[in-house]
Structure formats: C-alpha cells, structure tokens
Short mmCIF file of C-alpha atoms in Angstrom, two decimals:
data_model
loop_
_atom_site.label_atom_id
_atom_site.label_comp_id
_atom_site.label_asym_id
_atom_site.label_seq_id
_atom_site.Cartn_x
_atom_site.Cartn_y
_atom_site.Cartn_z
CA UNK R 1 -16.51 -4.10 -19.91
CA UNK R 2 -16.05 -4.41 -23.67
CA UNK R 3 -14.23 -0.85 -25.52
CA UNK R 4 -18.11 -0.13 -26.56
CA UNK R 5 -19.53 -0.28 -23.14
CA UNK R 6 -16.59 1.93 -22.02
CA UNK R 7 -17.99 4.73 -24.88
CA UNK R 8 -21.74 4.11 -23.97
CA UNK R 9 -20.79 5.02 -20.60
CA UNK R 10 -19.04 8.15 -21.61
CA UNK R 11 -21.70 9.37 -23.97
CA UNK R 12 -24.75 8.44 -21.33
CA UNK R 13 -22.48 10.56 -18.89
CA UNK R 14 -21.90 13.45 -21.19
CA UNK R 15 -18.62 13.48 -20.56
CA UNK R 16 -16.17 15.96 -22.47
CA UNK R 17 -12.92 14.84 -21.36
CA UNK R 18 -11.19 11.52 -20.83
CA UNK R 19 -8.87 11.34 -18.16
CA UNK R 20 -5.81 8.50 -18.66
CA UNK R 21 -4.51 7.33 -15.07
CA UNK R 22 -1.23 5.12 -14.79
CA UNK R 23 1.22 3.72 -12.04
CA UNK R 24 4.74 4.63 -12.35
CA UNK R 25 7.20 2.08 -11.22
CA UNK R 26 6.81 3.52 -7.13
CA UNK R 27 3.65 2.91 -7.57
CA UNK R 28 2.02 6.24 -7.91
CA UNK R 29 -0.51 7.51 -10.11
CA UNK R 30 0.24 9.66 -12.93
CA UNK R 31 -2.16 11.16 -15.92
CA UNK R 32 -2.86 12.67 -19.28
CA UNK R 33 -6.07 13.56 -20.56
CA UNK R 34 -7.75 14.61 -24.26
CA UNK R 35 -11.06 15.56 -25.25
CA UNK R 36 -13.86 12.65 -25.73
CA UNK R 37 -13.83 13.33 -29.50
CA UNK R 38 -10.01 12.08 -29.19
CA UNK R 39 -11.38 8.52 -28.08
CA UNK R 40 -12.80 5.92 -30.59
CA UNK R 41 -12.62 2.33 -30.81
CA UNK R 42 -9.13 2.66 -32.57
CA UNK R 43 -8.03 4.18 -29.84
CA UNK R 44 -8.13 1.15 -27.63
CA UNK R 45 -5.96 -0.86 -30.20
CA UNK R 46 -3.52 1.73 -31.34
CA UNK R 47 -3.06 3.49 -27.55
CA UNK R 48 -1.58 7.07 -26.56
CA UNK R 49 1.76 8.39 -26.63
CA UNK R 50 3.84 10.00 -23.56
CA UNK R 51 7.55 10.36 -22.39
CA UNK R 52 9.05 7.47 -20.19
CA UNK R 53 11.92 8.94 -19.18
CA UNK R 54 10.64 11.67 -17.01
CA UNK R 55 8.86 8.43 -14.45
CA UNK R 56 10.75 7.46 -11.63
CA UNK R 57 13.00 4.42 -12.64
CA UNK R 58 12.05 3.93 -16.14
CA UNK R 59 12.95 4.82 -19.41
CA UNK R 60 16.38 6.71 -20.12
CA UNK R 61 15.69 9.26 -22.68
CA UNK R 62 17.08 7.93 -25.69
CA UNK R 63 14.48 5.44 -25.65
CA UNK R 64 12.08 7.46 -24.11
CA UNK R 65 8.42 7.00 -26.16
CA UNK R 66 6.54 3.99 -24.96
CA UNK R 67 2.37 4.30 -25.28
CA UNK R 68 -0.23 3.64 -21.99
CA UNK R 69 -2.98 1.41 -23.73
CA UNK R 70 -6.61 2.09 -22.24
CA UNK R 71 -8.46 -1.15 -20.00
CA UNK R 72 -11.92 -0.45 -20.97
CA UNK R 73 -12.73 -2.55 -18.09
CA UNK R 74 -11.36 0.03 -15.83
CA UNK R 75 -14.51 2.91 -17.24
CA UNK R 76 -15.35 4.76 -14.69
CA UNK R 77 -16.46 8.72 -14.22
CA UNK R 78 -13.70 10.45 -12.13
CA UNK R 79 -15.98 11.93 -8.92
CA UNK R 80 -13.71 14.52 -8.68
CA UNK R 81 -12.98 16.77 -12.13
CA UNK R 82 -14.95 20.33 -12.47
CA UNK R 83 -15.82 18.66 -15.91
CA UNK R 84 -17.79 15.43 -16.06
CA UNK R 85 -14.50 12.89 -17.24
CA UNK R 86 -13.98 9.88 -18.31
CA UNK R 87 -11.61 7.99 -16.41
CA UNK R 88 -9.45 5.45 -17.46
CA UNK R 89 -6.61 2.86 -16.15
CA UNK R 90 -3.83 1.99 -18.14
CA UNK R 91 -1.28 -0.57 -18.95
CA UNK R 92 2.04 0.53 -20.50
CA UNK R 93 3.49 -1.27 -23.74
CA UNK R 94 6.35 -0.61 -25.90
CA UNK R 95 5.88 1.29 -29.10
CA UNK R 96 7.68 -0.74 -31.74
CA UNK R 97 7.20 -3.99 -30.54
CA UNK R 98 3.96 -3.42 -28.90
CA UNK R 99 5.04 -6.11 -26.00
CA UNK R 100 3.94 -5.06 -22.35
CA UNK R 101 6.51 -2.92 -20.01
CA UNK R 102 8.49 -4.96 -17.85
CA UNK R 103 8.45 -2.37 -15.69
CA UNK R 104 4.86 -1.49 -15.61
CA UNK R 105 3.45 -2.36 -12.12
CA UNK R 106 0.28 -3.38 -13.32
CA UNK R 107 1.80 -5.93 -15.77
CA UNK R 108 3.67 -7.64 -13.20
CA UNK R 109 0.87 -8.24 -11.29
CA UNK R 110 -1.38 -9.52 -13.88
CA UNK R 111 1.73 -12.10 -14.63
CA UNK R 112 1.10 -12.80 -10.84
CA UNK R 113 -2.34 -13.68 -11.29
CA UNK R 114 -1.22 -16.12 -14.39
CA UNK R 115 1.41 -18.07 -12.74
CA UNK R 116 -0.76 -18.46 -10.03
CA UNK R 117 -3.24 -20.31 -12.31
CA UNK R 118 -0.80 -22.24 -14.19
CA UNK R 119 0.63 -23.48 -10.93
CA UNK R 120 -2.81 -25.31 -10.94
CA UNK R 121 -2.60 -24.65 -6.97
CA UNK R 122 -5.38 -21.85 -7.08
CA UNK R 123 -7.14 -19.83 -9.62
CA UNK R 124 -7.58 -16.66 -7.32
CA UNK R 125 -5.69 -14.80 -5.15
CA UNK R 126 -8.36 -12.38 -2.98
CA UNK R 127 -6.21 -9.48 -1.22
CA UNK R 128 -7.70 -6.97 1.48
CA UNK R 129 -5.89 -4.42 2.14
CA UNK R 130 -6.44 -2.25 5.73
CA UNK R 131 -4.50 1.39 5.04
CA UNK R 132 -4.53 3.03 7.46
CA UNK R 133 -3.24 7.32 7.14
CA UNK R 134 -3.00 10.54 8.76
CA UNK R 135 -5.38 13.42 8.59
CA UNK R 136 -3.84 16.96 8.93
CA UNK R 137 -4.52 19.96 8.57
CA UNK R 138 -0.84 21.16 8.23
CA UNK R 139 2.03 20.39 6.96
CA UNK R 140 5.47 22.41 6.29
CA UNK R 141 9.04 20.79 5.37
CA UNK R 142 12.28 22.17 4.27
CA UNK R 143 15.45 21.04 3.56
CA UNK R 144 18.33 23.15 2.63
CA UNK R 145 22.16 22.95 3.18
CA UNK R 146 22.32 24.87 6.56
CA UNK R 147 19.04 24.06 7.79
CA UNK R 148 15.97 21.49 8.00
CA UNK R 149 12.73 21.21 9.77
CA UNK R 150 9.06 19.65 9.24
CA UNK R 151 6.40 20.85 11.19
CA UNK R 152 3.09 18.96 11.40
CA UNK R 153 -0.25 20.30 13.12
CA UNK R 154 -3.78 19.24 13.69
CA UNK R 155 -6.34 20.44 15.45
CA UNK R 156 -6.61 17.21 17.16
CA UNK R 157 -3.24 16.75 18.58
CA UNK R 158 -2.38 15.83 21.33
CA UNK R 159 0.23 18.67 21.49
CA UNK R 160 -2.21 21.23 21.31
CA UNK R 161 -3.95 21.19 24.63
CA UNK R 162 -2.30 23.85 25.84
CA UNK R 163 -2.44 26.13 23.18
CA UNK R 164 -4.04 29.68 24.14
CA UNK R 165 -3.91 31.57 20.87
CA UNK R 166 -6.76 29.89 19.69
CA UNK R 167 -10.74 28.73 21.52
CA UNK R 168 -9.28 25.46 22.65
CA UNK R 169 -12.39 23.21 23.58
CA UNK R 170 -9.78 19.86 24.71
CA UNK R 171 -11.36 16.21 23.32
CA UNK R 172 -7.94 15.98 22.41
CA UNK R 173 -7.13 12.21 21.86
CA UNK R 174 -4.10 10.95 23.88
CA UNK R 175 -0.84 9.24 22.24
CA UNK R 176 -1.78 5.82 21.30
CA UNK R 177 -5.08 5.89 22.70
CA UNK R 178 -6.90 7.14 19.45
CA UNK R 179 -8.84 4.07 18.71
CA UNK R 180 -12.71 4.39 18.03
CA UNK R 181 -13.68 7.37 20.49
CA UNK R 182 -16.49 8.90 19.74
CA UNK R 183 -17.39 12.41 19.01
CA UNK R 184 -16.31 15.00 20.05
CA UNK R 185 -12.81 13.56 20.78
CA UNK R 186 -13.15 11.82 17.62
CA UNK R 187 -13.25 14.73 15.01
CA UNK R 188 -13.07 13.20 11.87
CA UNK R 189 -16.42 11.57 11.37
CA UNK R 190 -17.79 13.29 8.69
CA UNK R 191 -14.79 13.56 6.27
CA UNK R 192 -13.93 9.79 6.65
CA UNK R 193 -17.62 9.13 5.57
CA UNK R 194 -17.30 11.40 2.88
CA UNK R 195 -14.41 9.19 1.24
CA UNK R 196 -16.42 6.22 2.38
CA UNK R 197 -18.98 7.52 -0.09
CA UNK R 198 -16.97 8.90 -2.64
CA UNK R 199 -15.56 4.99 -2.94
CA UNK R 200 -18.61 3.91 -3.72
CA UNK R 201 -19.03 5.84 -6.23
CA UNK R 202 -16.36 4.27 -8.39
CA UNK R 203 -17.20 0.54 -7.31
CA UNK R 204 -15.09 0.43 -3.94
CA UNK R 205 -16.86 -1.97 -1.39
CA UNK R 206 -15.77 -0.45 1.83
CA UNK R 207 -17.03 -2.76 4.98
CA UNK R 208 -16.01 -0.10 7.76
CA UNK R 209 -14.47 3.17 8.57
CA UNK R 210 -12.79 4.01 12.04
CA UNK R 211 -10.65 6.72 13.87
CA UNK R 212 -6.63 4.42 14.55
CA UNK R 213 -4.70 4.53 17.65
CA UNK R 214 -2.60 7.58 16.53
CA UNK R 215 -3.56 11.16 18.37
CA UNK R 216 -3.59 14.01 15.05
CA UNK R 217 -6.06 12.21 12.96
CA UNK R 218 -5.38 8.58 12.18
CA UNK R 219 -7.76 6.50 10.07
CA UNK R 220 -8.39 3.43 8.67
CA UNK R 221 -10.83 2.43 6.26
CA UNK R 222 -11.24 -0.70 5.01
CA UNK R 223 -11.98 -2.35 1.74
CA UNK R 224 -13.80 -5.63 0.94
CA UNK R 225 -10.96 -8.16 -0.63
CA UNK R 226 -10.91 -8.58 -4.61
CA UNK R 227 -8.44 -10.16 -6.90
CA UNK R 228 -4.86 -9.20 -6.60
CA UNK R 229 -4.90 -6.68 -10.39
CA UNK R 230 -8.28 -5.24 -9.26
CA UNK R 231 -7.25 -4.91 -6.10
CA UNK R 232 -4.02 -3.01 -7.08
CA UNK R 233 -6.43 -0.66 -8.68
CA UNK R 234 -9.00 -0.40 -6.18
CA UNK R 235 -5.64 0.99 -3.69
CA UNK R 236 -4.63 3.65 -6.22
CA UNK R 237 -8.30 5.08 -5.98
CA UNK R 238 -8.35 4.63 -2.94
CA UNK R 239 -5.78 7.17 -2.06
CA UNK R 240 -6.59 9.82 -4.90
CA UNK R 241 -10.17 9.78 -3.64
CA UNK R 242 -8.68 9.77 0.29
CA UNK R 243 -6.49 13.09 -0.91
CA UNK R 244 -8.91 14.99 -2.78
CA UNK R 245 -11.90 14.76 -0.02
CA UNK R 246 -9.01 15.88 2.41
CA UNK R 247 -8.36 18.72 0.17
CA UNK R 248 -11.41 19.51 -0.61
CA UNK R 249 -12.11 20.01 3.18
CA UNK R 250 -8.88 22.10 3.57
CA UNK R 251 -7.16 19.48 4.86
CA UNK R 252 -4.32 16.94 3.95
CA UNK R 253 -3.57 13.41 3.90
CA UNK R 254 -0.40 11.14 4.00
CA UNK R 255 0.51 8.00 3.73
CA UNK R 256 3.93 8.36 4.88
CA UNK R 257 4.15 5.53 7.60
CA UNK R 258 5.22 6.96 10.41
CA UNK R 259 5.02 11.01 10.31
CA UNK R 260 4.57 11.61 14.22
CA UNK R 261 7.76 10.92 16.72
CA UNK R 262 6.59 9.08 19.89
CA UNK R 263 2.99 7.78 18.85
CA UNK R 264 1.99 4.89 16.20
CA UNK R 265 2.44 4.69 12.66
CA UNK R 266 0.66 3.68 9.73
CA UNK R 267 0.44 0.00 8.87
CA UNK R 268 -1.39 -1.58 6.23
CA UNK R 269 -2.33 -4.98 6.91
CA UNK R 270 -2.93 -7.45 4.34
CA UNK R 271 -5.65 -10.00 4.65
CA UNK R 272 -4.77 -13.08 1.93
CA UNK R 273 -6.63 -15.99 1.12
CA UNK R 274 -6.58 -18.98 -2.26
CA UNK R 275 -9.85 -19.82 -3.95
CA UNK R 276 -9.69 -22.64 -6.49
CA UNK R 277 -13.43 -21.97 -8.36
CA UNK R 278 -15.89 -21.80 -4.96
CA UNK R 279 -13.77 -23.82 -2.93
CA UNK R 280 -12.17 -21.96 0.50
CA UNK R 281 -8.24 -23.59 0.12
CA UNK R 282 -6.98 -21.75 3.27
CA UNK R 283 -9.91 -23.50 5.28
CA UNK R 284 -8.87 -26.44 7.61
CA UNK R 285 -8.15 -28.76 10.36
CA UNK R 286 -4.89 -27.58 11.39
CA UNK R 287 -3.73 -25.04 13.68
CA UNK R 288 -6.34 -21.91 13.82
CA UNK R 289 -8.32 -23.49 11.41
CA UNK R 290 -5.86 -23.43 8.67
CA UNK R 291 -5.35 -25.86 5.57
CA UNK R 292 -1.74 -27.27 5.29
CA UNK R 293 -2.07 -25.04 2.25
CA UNK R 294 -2.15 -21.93 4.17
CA UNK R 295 0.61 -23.12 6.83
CA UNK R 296 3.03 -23.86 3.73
CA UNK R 297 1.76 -20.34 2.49
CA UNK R 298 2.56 -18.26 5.72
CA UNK R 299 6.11 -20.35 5.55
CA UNK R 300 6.99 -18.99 2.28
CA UNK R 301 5.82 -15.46 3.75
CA UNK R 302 8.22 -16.03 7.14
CA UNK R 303 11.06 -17.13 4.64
CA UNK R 304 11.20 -14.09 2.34
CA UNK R 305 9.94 -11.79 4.46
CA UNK R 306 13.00 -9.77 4.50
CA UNK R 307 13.25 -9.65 0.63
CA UNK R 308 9.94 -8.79 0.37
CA UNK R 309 9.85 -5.48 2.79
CA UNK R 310 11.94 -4.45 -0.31
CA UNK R 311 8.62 -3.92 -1.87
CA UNK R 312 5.63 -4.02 1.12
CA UNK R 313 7.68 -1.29 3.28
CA UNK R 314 9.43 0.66 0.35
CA UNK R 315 10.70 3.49 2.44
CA UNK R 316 12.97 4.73 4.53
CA UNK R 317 10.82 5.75 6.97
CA UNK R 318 8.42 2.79 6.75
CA UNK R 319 11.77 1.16 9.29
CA UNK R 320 11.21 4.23 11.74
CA UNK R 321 7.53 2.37 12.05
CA UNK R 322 9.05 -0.97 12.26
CA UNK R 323 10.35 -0.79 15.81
CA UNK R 324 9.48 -2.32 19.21
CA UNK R 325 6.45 -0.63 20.90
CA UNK R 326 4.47 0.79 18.78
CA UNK R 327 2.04 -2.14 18.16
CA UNK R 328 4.79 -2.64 14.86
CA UNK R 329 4.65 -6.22 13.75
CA UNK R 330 8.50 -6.90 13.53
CA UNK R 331 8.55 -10.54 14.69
CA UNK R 332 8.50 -13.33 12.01
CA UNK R 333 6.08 -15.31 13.57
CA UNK R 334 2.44 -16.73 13.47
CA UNK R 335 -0.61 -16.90 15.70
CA UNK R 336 -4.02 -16.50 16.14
CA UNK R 337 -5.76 -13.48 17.47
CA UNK R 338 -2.49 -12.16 18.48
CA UNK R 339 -1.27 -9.11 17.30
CA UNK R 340 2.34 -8.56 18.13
CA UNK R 341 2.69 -11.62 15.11
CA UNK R 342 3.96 -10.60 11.65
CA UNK R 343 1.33 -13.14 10.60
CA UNK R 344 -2.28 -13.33 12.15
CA UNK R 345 -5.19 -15.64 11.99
CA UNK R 346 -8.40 -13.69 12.20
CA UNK R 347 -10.97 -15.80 13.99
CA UNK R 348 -14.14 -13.31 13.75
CA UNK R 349 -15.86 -15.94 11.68
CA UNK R 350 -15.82 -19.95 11.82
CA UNK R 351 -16.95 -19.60 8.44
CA UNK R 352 -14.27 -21.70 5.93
CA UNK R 353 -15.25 -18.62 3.56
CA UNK R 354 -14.03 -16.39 5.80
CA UNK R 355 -10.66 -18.09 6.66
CA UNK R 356 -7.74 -16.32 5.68
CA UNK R 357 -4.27 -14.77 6.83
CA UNK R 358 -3.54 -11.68 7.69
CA UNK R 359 0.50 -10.30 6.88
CA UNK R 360 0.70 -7.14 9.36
CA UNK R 361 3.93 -6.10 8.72
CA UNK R 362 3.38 -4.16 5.32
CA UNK R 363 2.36 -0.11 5.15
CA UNK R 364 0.67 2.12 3.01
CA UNK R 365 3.47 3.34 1.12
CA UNK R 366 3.95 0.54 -0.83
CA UNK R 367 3.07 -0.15 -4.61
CA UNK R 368 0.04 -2.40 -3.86
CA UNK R 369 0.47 -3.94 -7.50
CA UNK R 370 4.41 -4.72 -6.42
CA UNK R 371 3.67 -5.46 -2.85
CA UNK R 372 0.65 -7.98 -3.50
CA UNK R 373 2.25 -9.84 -6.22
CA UNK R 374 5.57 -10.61 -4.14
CA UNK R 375 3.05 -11.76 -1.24
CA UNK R 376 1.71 -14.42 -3.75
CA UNK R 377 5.16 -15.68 -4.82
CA UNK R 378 6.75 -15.93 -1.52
CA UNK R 379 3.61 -17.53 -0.62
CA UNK R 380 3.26 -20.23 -3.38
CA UNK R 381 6.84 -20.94 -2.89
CA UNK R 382 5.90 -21.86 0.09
CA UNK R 383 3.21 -24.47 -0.75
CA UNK R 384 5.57 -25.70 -3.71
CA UNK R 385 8.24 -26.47 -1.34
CA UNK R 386 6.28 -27.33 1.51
CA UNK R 387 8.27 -24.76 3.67
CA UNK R 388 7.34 -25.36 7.35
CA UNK R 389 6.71 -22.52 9.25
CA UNK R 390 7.59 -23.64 12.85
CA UNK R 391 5.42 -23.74 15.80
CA UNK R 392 2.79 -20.47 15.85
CA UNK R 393 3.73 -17.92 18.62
CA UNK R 394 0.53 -17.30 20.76
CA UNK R 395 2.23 -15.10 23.73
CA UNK R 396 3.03 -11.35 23.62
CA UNK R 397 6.07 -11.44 21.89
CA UNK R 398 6.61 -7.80 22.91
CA UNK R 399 6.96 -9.74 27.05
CA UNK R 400 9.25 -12.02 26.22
CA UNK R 401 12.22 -12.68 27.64
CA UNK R 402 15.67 -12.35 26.07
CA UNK R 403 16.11 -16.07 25.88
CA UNK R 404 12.58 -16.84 24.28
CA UNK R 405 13.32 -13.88 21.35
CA UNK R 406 16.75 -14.94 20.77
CA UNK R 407 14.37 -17.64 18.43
CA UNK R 408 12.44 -15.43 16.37
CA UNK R 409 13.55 -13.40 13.57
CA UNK R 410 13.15 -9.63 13.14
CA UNK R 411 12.37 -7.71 9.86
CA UNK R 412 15.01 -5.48 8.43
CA UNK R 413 15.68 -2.42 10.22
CA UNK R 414 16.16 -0.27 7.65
CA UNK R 415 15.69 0.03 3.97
CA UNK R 416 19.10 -0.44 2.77
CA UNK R 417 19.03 -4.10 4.50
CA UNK R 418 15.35 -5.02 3.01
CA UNK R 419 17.54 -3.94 -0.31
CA UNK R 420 20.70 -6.04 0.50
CA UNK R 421 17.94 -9.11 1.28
CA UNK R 422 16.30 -9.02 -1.74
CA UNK R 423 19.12 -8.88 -3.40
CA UNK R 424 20.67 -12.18 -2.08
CA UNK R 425 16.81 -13.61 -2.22
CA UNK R 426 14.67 -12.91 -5.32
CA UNK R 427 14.71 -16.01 -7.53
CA UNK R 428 11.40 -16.93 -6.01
CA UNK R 429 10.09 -13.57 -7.28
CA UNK R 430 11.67 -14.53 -10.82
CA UNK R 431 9.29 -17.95 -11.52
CA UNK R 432 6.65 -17.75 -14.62
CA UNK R 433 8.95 -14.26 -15.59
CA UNK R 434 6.40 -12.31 -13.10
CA UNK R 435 9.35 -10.40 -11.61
CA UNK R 436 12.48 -10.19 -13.92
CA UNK R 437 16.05 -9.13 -13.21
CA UNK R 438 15.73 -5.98 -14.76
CA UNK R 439 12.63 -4.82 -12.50
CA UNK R 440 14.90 -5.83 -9.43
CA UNK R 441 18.40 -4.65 -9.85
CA UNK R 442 16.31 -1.38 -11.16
CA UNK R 443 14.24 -1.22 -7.91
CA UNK R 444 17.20 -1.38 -6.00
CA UNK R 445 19.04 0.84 -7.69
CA UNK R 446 16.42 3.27 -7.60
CA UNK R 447 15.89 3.13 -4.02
CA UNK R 448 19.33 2.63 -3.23
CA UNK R 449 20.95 5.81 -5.60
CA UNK R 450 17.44 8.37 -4.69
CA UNK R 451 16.27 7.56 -1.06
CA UNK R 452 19.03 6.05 1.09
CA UNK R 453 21.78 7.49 0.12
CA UNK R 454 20.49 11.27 -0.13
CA UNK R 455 19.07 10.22 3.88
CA UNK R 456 22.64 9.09 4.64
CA UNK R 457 24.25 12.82 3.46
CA UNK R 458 21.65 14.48 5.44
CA UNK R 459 22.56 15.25 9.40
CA UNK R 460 18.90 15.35 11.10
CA UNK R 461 17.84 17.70 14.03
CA UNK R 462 17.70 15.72 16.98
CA UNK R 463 21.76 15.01 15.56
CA UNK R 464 22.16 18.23 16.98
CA UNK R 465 20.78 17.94 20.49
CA UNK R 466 23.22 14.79 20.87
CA UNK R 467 26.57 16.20 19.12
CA UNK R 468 26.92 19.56 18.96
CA UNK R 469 28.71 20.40 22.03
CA UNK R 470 30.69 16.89 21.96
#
C-alpha cells in the first residue's frame, strides 16, 4: 500500500488519531500515537522520534534517540481504540545515519527474507504459526523478600469442582483431557470466536479455532501461513487482539508457556514450507512425501536446534513445558503423523501444495520475527550443506526403552543451556549479516543478566515443602 493509500484510508475512516505500534527487541509491542493532522506524506520519509533506552536490550542512554519510520503497507484501523485510529507498524532506524536498527526485530527478519532470495534456493519462506494460550479469569502474583505466591483461577478448572461458595454447575474439563469438548464443558466458545472475528478485521486469515488439552481455558487458534515479515506481524496482532477481547470480557490471557503445575502447556507449533515462484519445493518422493530439499531443511533444524530454543523458547519457564509427559516435543527427531517428534510431517493433504514441516518444539513466548528467521537459517544451512538428518523416528518416543533413547537428542533443559548453545553455535545465524554479533551477545546478555539469574536468587515455594525441616 503506497504512503497515499495509507492517508486515503485514514481520511475515508475518519480517523482522528494515528496509533504507531513497534516490537522491542523481546519481541513485544510497544506504541506512540499523534493526532491525524500530525501525519503527511513527509512524515513517511522523515519518521518520529522516541527514547531507545527505556526498551528492553537496546539503546544505553547516551545514545538514546533513534526514530520508528511508518510501513504504509502495514494501514490498518486499530478494532480496538474508543476513537476511530489509524494504526501503523514500524521499523526502527538510526537518526543520524538513517541506517536500519540492528536490533530491530522486524529488520532482521526482513534480512531473512533477502538472504533467502539471494541464496537462489527459494524466493519465499510461508510460516504458520499454531499459538496456543490460556484463558483466565484470574490472576494474582507477588514477589517480595520474605514471601512469594501466584495464584491462578478459572471458572473452568479443574480445581474447582468442589468449590461450595459459589452455584457450581461441574462441566469441568479434566487435566489433559481439554481437547475439543463441546459446550457446556467447553466454556469458551463465544470469546474465542470473538477474536476469530476481530482478526479478520485487520486481514488475519484464521482457518480454525478450538478449546487445547489444558483444563482452565486453553486455546488455540490458528492462522493461515504468510511470508515470514508478514507473518511476524500477523503474531503481534494476533496477541493484542487475543488480550483485549479477553479484557474486554473481564477476563485475561497469557502466553506464558506453561502457567498450570501438573497439566499441559502452551506450545506453538510452526508449520514451514519453500516456494520458489508457484512451485511446492518441500514436495517429493522421499520419505513422507518430502523433497531432499525439505530432509536437508529439517537437518539443519535437528542440528541447531539447541541454539535456536535461544530464540523459539525464550523463557525460563518455556523449559518447565519442555519436559517428558506432557505431549512436550523434546526429542530431536522426525516423523510423520507422530507427535512425540520435534519435527512432524502433516499428511492431511496429498496435495504437493500442501506439503510442509511442522517444528513442534517452539512456544508462544517467543519473538515470532526472531524465532521465524532463525528457523530459516538453521534450515537453509541445512540444504547448503546437505546436513542429513538420520533415519525419521515413527514410534512413541515417549515408550521407548532406555537403550533406543540413549540415540536421540534432547532440547535444552533450561534457558541458561539454550544460552550457552547458541553461544558456541550461531555463525549459521550470522550469513547475509541477518543476525549480527551484536544482536547475539546482547540477547544473551539480556536474558542471561534479567531472567536467569534474578530466577536463580529466588528460593520457590515448593523449596519449602522439601527443605525446611532438613
């Protein structure tokens, strides 16, 4: 959409505000807004002004100013402001020399999307995201030097069957048996098709909407795969329009990946697939239908996988999700149809158009702009290095014996060793300058100096059920 479309739509929208929305370096939006008679043509070119150094792992404050530059492509009325705005994504450039933020998530995977093409190995990268969340309707958390606690509730946990304070009518849905029951049991209905609907609105295809295993109000909604940047977008709005039709209805939404003890977490799987112009290149003879293509692709995936959690499980507690029996995929290996793979071949469709892989390990936590690109270059490093990725797993990992897992890696278990991994494996990241040093030794710093080590400091409760009278 050219800057003039962008204005047209404003003005045929009487809108009186423009609203400017940008992803910080974790991935999360953040926004400004002015008055429409504030945006002109001009405006596009010369950008708008803000203060770096109060985001999450980028500017230090001597240095601070850097401007967000408006993608008119990116127009859109936001479905949720009192006053009919505007909306706006942005990319982030630096003032004097007007070059593009190395640590802008959105310009890192746009440089994706160019290597890619100058590989001359694809011209698209289509990603399809499946994020699933949590639906509550409360939450409280506190943390203080002689105490901590969290307490979660919904009025379809599990948990509250017995509760007599309030009418309790049961329908209730059990630990890890929350997946598509119908109403009553299945509460949720309505609000997921209001965010269903409220995606539409701003150009989201969604292709279904369902109730996940979890008891408490796990969903999933699915969106119809686009390339990687749009796609990066399409996630942000994804969960501002998921929050705000939550709060709207009095409720709240997380994406935190595993907020319940003792029932599943939240995944996000990622469905992946190469187009070069109309032609399928994951389509083929081989094993589930695959293209050697794809097999090297899913080997570059199985190789980096650890260094690349770094990014697609960002979190500390994304690793209390990543553990045996709790449908987690934690094995680095490949199959078709089966599910207790890191890697999966969806075989819905015998259509070569439809022929993709799916990378289950990932969650909803992570910066989809971050987490997508490293996908693609662990992937093409694959297919540039023909990187084999061993025989495909078609059993229940989760049944086998000692002496048949002794075979197949694990992810990291925690965050700290996704860090140390990517640490000792990144140059892959670093080809065509889409990832650069800076963005990884400040990623791990980041994570390293303002999640794990404040976790490490902290005792937890359950510490105190197993310690205190030792």
């Amino acid at each position: 959409m050219p800057v003039s479309k962008a204005l047209q739509l404003a003005r045929e929208a009487k809108a009186r505000m423009v609203d400017f929305k940008f992803a910080d370096f974790m991935g999360v939006w953040q926004h400004f807004s002015i008055p429409l008679s504030e945006l002109d043509e001009d405006a596009f070119e010369n950008g708008f002004g803000f203060d770096a150094s109060s985001m999450k792992g980028w500017q230090p404050i001597h240095v601070s100013d850097m401007l967000i530059m408006p993608d008119p492509k990116t127009a859109i009325m936001d479905p949720f402001m009192s006053e009919k705005t505007l909306s706006l994504i942005c990319d982030v450039v630096d003032p004097i020399t007007k070059e593009s933020y190395t640590r802008d998530p959105r310009y890192i995977a746009r440089k994706a999307e160019s290597y890619l093409k100058s590989t001359g190995i694809a011209e698209t990268a289509y990603f399809g995201p499946e994020a699933e969340f949590f639906i509550f309707d409360h939450i409280a958390f506190d943390q203080t030097e002689n105490g901590a606690f969290y307490r979660i509730d919904s009025e379809e946990g599990r948990w509250n069957t017995g509760r007599e304070d309030i009418q309790n009518l049961g329908y209730k849905p059990r630990y890890k048996e929350g997946y598509f029951p119908v109403s009553p049991t299945d509460s949720q209905q309505d609000i997921r098709t209001e965010m269903v609907l409220e995606m539409e609105k701003v150009g989201i295809h969604v292709e279904c909407q369902h109730h996940e295993v979890a008891s408490a109000g796990q969903a999933e909604i699915d969106m119809r795969f686009a390339p990687l940047v749009e796609m990066g977008d399409k996630l942000l709005w994804f969960k501002y329009i998921v929050k705000n039709v939550a709060r709207r209805r009095n409720k709240t939404v997380t994406f935190m990946p595993k907020p319940l003890f003792n029932d599943n977490g939240s995944g996000m799987h990622i469905h992946v697939s190469l187009w070069k112009g109309d032609k399928p290149l994951f389509a083929g003879d081989r094993y589930g239908g695959l293209s050697e293509t794809a097999l090297y692709f899913m080997g570059g995936i199985l190789k980096h996988a650890a260094a690349m959690c770094a990014f697609t499980n960002p979190t500390t507690n994304s690793y209390r999700r990543l553990v045996p029996g709790f449908e987690a995929p934690i094995n680095l290996a490949y199959s078709s149809r089966n599910r207790s793979a890191s890697l999966r071949i969806p075989m819905y469709s015998s259509n070569p158009k439809a022929k993709r892989i799916e990378f289950r390990t990932p969650d909803p936590s992570c910066n989809g702009y971050l987490g997508f690109a490293a996908i693609l270059m662990a992937g093409l490093d694959g297919i540039k290095n023909q990187i084999d990725p061993g025989q495909p797993m078609d059993k229940n990992i989760y049944k086998l014996s000692p002496e048949e897992m002794k075979n197949i890696a694990q992810v990291p278990s925690s965050l700290d060793e996704a860090l140390a991994a990517l640490k000792a494996d990144h140059e892959f990241l670093l080809k065509g300058d889409v990832f650069t040093e800076d963005v990884i030794e400040k990623w791990i710093e980041y994570k390293m100096e303002s999640e794990v080590a404040p976790i490490r400091l902290r005792p937890v409760p359950y510490e105190f059920g197993l310690y205190y009278d030792i």
